[in-house]
Amino acid sequence: MKQYVLTMYQPDGEPPGPEVLGPVMERLNALETEMKAAGVWVFSRALQPAGQAVVVRLRDGEVLSTDGPYTEGKEHIGGFTIIEAADRDAALAWARKMAAAVALLPVEVREFQG
């Protein structure tokens, strides 16, 4: 089985209120339960807002830390799920279910190397 990461992107700014976020979380929890029952789920997590990120890099022989996300943008990774699937088509089928669960947020599918 190959492993894939299903990455959800969300817009910067305040998250929606409970009237919007509540049903989304219910659908995501149901999808995670379905993934576990199907034996494809490996790991899922939501991330803190991109503004809380710290970027660490080597520059001119010195390791520097910079506050904020690595790239400026209107959307950043909000969370991800790692699954095991037989092939890309199977991973895309799960990503379609995730995209339906989160409604307006895009979901990127990428296979792990090796």
Tab-separated table of C-alpha atoms in Angstrom:
chain	number	residue	atom	x	y	z
A	1	MET	CA	0.000	0.000	0.000
A	2	LYS	CA	1.145	3.503	-0.759
A	3	GLN	CA	0.819	6.391	1.676
A	4	TYR	CA	-0.753	9.705	0.726
A	5	VAL	CA	-1.196	12.990	2.534
A	6	LEU	CA	-4.544	14.743	2.081
A	7	THR	CA	-3.844	18.370	2.910
A	8	MET	CA	-6.606	20.873	3.629
A	9	TYR	CA	-5.991	24.521	2.858
A	10	GLN	CA	-7.891	27.227	4.679
A	11	PRO	CA	-8.024	30.983	4.274
A	12	ASP	CA	-6.142	33.197	6.710
A	13	GLY	CA	-8.152	35.056	9.296
A	14	GLU	CA	-10.648	34.154	11.938
A	15	PRO	CA	-12.224	30.709	11.589
A	16	PRO	CA	-15.948	30.571	10.946
A	17	GLY	CA	-18.331	30.480	13.882
A	18	PRO	CA	-19.701	27.310	15.456
A	19	GLU	CA	-22.787	27.415	13.234
A	20	VAL	CA	-20.483	26.764	10.226
A	21	LEU	CA	-17.553	24.950	11.844
A	22	GLY	CA	-19.684	22.580	13.955
A	23	PRO	CA	-21.257	20.692	11.039
A	24	VAL	CA	-17.910	20.608	9.193
A	25	MET	CA	-16.211	19.000	12.201
A	26	GLU	CA	-19.042	16.476	12.531
A	27	ARG	CA	-18.608	15.481	8.867
A	28	LEU	CA	-14.811	15.248	9.246
A	29	ASN	CA	-15.153	13.099	12.370
A	30	ALA	CA	-17.572	10.805	10.528
A	31	LEU	CA	-15.143	10.557	7.601
A	32	GLU	CA	-12.262	9.704	9.944
A	33	THR	CA	-14.405	6.951	11.494
A	34	GLU	CA	-15.152	5.637	7.988
A	35	MET	CA	-11.443	5.731	7.084
A	36	LYS	CA	-10.527	3.832	10.239
A	37	ALA	CA	-13.191	1.199	9.546
A	38	ALA	CA	-11.841	0.816	5.983
A	39	GLY	CA	-8.282	0.422	7.315
A	40	VAL	CA	-6.861	3.364	5.330
A	41	TRP	CA	-6.475	5.963	8.111
A	42	VAL	CA	-2.956	6.471	9.512
A	43	PHE	CA	-2.960	9.901	11.191
A	44	SER	CA	-4.846	13.224	11.171
A	45	ARG	CA	-4.202	16.581	12.799
A	46	ALA	CA	-5.308	20.184	12.589
A	47	LEU	CA	-2.624	22.861	12.736
A	48	GLN	CA	-2.434	26.124	14.628
A	49	PRO	CA	-2.853	29.246	12.446
A	50	ALA	CA	-0.014	30.033	10.032
A	51	GLY	CA	0.726	33.224	11.976
A	52	GLN	CA	2.043	31.054	14.820
A	53	ALA	CA	4.598	29.347	12.574
A	54	VAL	CA	8.350	29.820	12.937
A	55	VAL	CA	10.654	29.265	9.971
A	56	VAL	CA	14.165	27.985	10.722
A	57	ARG	CA	16.825	28.096	7.998
A	58	LEU	CA	20.571	28.156	7.477
A	59	ARG	CA	21.880	31.376	5.954
A	60	ASP	CA	25.575	32.216	5.583
A	61	GLY	CA	26.513	29.486	8.045
A	62	GLU	CA	24.125	30.744	10.729
A	63	VAL	CA	20.793	29.199	11.707
A	64	LEU	CA	18.111	31.881	11.764
A	65	SER	CA	14.518	31.814	12.998
A	66	THR	CA	11.794	34.004	11.532
A	67	ASP	CA	8.261	34.431	12.848
A	68	GLY	CA	5.366	33.752	10.555
A	69	PRO	CA	4.622	31.355	7.739
A	70	TYR	CA	7.251	30.335	5.197
A	71	THR	CA	5.331	32.015	2.387
A	72	GLU	CA	2.971	34.949	2.370
A	73	GLY	CA	-0.418	33.962	1.088
A	74	LYS	CA	-4.148	34.098	1.562
A	75	GLU	CA	-4.391	30.358	2.284
A	76	HIS	CA	-2.232	28.022	4.351
A	77	ILE	CA	-2.302	24.411	5.448
A	78	GLY	CA	-4.972	24.028	8.093
A	79	GLY	CA	-4.636	20.309	8.674
A	80	PHE	CA	-3.869	16.991	7.053
A	81	THR	CA	-4.717	13.308	7.032
A	82	ILE	CA	-2.323	10.527	6.109
A	83	ILE	CA	-3.880	7.467	4.512
A	84	GLU	CA	-2.734	4.180	3.008
A	85	ALA	CA	-4.355	3.394	-0.319
A	86	ALA	CA	-3.742	0.887	-3.094
A	87	ASP	CA	-3.219	3.582	-5.708
A	88	ARG	CA	-3.777	7.216	-6.666
A	89	ASP	CA	-7.375	6.623	-7.725
A	90	ALA	CA	-8.236	5.168	-4.317
A	91	ALA	CA	-6.544	8.111	-2.577
A	92	LEU	CA	-8.470	10.537	-4.786
A	93	ALA	CA	-11.737	8.833	-3.854
A	94	TRP	CA	-11.013	9.532	-0.170
A	95	ALA	CA	-9.958	13.103	-1.009
A	96	ARG	CA	-13.301	13.661	-2.759
A	97	LYS	CA	-15.083	12.580	0.414
A	98	MET	CA	-12.905	14.938	2.442
A	99	ALA	CA	-13.549	17.843	0.067
A	100	ALA	CA	-17.290	17.213	0.430
A	101	ALA	CA	-16.942	17.138	4.234
A	102	VAL	CA	-15.065	20.431	4.465
A	103	ALA	CA	-17.263	22.035	1.790
A	104	LEU	CA	-15.421	25.065	0.379
A	105	LEU	CA	-11.828	24.173	1.321
A	106	PRO	CA	-9.508	22.606	-1.257
A	107	VAL	CA	-7.797	19.282	-0.526
A	108	GLU	CA	-4.415	18.479	-2.063
A	109	VAL	CA	-3.397	14.832	-2.567
A	110	ARG	CA	0.281	13.860	-2.625
A	111	GLU	CA	1.958	10.480	-2.481
A	112	PHE	CA	4.924	9.983	-0.169
A	113	GLN	CA	8.215	9.116	-1.853
A	114	GLY	CA	9.811	5.734	-1.331
